[in-house]
Coordinates of C-alpha atoms in Angstrom, one line a residue:
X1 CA -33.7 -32.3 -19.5
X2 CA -33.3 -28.7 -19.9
X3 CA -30.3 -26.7 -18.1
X4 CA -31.3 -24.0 -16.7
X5 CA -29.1 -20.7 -17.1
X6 CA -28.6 -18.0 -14.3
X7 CA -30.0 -14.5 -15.8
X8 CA -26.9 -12.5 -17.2
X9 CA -26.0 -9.0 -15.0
X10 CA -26.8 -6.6 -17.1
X11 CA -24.2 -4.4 -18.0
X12 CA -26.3 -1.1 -19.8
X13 CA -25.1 0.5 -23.3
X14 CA -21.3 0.0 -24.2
X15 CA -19.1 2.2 -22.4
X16 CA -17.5 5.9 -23.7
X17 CA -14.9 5.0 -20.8
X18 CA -11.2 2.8 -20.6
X19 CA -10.3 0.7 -17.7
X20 CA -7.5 3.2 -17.3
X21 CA -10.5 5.6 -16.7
X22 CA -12.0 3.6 -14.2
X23 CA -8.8 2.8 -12.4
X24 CA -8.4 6.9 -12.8
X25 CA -11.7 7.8 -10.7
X26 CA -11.3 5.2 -8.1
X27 CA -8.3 6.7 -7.2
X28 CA -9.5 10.1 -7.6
X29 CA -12.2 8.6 -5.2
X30 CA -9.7 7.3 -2.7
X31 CA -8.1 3.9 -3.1
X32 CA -9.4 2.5 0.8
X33 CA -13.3 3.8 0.1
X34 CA -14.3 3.7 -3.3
X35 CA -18.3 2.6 -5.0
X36 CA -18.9 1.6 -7.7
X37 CA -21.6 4.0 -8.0
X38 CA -19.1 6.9 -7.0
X39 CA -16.8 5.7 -9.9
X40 CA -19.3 5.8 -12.1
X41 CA -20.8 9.1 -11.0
X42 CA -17.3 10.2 -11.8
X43 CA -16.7 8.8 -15.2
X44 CA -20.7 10.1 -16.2
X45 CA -22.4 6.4 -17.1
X46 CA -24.7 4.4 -15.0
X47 CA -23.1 2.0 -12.5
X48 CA -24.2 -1.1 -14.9
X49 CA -22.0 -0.2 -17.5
X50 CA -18.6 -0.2 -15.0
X51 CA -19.1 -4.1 -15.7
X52 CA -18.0 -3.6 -19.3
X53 CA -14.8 -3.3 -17.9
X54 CA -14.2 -4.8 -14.6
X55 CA -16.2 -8.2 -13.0
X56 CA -16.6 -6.3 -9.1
X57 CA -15.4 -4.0 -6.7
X58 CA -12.7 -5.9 -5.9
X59 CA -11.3 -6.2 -9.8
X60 CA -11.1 -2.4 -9.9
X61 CA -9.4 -2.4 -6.6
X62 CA -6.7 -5.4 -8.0
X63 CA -6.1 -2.9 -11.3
X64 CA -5.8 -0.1 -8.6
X65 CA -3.0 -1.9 -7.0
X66 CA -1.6 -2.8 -10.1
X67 CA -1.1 0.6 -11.4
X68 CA 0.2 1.8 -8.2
X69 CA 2.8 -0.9 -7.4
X70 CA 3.9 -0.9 -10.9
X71 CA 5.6 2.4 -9.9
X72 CA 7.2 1.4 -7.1
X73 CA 10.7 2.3 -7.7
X74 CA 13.5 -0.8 -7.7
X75 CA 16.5 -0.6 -5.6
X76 CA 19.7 -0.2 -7.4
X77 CA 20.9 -4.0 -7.6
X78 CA 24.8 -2.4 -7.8
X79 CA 24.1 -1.9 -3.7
X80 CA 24.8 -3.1 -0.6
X81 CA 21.3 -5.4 0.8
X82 CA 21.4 -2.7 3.7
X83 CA 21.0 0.0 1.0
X84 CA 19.0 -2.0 -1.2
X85 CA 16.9 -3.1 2.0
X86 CA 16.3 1.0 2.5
X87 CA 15.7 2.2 -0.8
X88 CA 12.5 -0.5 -0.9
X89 CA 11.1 1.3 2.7
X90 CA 11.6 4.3 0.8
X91 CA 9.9 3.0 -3.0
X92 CA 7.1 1.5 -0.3
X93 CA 6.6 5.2 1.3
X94 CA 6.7 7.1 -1.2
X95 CA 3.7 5.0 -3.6
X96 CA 1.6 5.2 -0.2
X97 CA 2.0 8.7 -0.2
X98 CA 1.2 9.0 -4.0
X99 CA -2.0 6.8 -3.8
X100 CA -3.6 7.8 -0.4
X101 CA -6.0 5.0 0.9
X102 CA -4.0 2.1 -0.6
X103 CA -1.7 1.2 2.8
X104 CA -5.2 0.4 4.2
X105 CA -6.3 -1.9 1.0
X106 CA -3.1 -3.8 0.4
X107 CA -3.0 -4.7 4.6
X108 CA -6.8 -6.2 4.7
X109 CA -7.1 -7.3 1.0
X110 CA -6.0 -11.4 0.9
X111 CA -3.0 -11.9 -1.8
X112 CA -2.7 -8.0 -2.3
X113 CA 0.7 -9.1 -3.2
X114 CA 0.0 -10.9 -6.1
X115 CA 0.7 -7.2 -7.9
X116 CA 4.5 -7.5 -6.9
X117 CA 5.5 -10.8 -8.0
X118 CA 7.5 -9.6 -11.2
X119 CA 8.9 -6.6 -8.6
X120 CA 10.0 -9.4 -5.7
X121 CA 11.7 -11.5 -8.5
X122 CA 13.9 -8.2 -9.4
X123 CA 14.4 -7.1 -5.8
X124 CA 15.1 -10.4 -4.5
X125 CA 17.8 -10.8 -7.2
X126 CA 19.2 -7.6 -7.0
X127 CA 19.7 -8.6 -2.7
X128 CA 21.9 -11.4 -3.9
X129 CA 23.7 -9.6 -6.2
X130 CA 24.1 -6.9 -2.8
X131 CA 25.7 -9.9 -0.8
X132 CA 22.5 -11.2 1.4
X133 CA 24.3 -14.0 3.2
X134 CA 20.6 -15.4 3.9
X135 CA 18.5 -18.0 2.6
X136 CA 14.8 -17.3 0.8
X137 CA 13.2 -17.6 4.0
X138 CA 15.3 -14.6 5.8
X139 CA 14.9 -12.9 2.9
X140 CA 11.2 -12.6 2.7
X141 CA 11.0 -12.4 6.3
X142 CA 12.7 -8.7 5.8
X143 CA 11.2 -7.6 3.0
X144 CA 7.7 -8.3 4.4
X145 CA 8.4 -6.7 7.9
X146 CA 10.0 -3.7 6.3
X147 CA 6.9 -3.2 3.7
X148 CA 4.2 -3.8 6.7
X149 CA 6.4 -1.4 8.7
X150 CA 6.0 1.4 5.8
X151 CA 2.5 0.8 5.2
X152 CA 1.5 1.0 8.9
X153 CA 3.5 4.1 9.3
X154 CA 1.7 5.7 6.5
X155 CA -1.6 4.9 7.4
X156 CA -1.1 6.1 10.8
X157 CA 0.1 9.2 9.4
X158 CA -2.5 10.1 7.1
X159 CA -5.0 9.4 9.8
X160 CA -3.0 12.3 11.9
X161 CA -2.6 14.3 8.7
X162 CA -6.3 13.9 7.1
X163 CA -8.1 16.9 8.6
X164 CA -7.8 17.6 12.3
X165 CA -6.3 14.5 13.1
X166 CA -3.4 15.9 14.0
X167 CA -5.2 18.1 16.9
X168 CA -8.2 15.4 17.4
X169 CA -5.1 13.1 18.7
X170 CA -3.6 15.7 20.8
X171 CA -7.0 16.5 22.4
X172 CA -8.1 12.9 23.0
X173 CA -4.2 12.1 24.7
X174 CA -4.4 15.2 26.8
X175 CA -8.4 14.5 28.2
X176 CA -6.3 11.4 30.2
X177 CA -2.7 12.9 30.3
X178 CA -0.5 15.8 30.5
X179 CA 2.0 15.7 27.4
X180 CA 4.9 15.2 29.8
X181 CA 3.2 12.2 31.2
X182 CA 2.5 10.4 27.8
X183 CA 3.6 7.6 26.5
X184 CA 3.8 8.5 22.4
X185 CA 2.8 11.9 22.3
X186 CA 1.5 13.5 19.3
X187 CA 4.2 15.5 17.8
X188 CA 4.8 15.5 14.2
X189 CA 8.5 14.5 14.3
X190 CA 7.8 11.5 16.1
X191 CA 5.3 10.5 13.5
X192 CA 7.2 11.2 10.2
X193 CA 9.2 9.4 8.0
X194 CA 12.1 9.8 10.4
X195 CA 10.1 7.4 12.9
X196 CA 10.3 4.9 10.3
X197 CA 13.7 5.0 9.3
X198 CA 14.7 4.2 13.0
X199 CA 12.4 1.3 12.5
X200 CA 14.2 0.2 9.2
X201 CA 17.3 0.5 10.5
X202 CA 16.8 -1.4 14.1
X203 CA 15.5 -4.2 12.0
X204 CA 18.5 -3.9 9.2
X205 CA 20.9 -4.2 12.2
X206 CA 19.0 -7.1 13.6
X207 CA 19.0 -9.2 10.9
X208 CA 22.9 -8.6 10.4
X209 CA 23.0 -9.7 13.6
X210 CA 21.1 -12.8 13.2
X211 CA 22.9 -14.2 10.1
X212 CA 26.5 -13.0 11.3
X213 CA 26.3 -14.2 14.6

């Protein structure tokens, strides 16, 4: 009996163009809302020949995340936790604000975090080294709720930030409300990275408080 074999995707002439490239225009592009047929616009091939170097969508996206996490900055293990615990919000932050659109993709792609693996195995060394008197469990329970807390602070803010969002908010808040009657208003010092810090630091303090008694 003959097997039958499913036709091949065809993938057009061999590419002028890297996988760095690729990863380069989907960026370019914006991490969160990407094509494949934008990429390719970009690099100047045909779509079909994007699968020279990547499988789908969501392969470019994985080497997008790759190339942004791998320059997330490490905490200095000679630290306190606390500081340690601070310098990641700030690492976390700062690579949103580098590679707009990816605070979105890491939040709603499943196991975005498989790109820090290597980086959790330094950080969550360098928190023992810093005297965190918890066990793993605490431990990832802090690093994950300070890392969501920066990435939904930075995608809120480049919402506010992207065009009028900023006045768009404003408007929309004061059609229902005077400012002095709002809950959240939209000013820009409430939705900085100062906001976030006060966040970092309530939870910091809680989870002293929690393993200390």
């Amino acid at each position: 009996m003959e097997h039958c074999q499913a036709p091949r995707r065809k993938t057009g002439p061999k590419p002028v163009f890297t996988l760095n490239e690729a990863v380069d225009a989907a960026i370019a592009q914006g991490i969160d809302r990407f094509t494949l047929t934008g990429v390719a616009k970009r690099l100047g091939v045909a779509a079909p020949s994007l699968y020279r170097v990547i499988s789908s969508r969501d392969d470019l996206l994985m080497h997008c995340f790759l190339r942004a996490t791998g320059e997330l900055s490490l905490p200095d293990p000679g630290h306190s936790w606390q500081d340690q615990l601070r310098e990641y919000t700030v690492a976390v932050w700062e690579m949103c604000g580098t590679y707009p659109g990816i605070a979105h993709s890491l939040l709603t792609f499943p196991g975005s975090h498989f790109a820090i693996q290597d980086y959790l195995d330094d950080l969550t060394e360098g928190l023992l080294r810093g005297g965190f008197p918890g066990g793993d469990d605490d431990m990832h329970f802090i690093v994950d709720l300070l890392g969501d807390n920066a990435l939904v602070a930075s995608m809120v803010t480049q919402s506010l930030r992207d065009g009028d969002g900023f006045e768009l908010a404003r408007q929309r808040l004061g059609s229902v409300r005077s400012e002095d009657r709002q809950h959240f208003p939209i000013r820009e010092d409430l939705w900085d990275y100062n906001w976030l810090q006060r966040k970092t630091e309530f939870v910091i303090r809680g989870m002293e408080l929690q393993l200390h008694g």
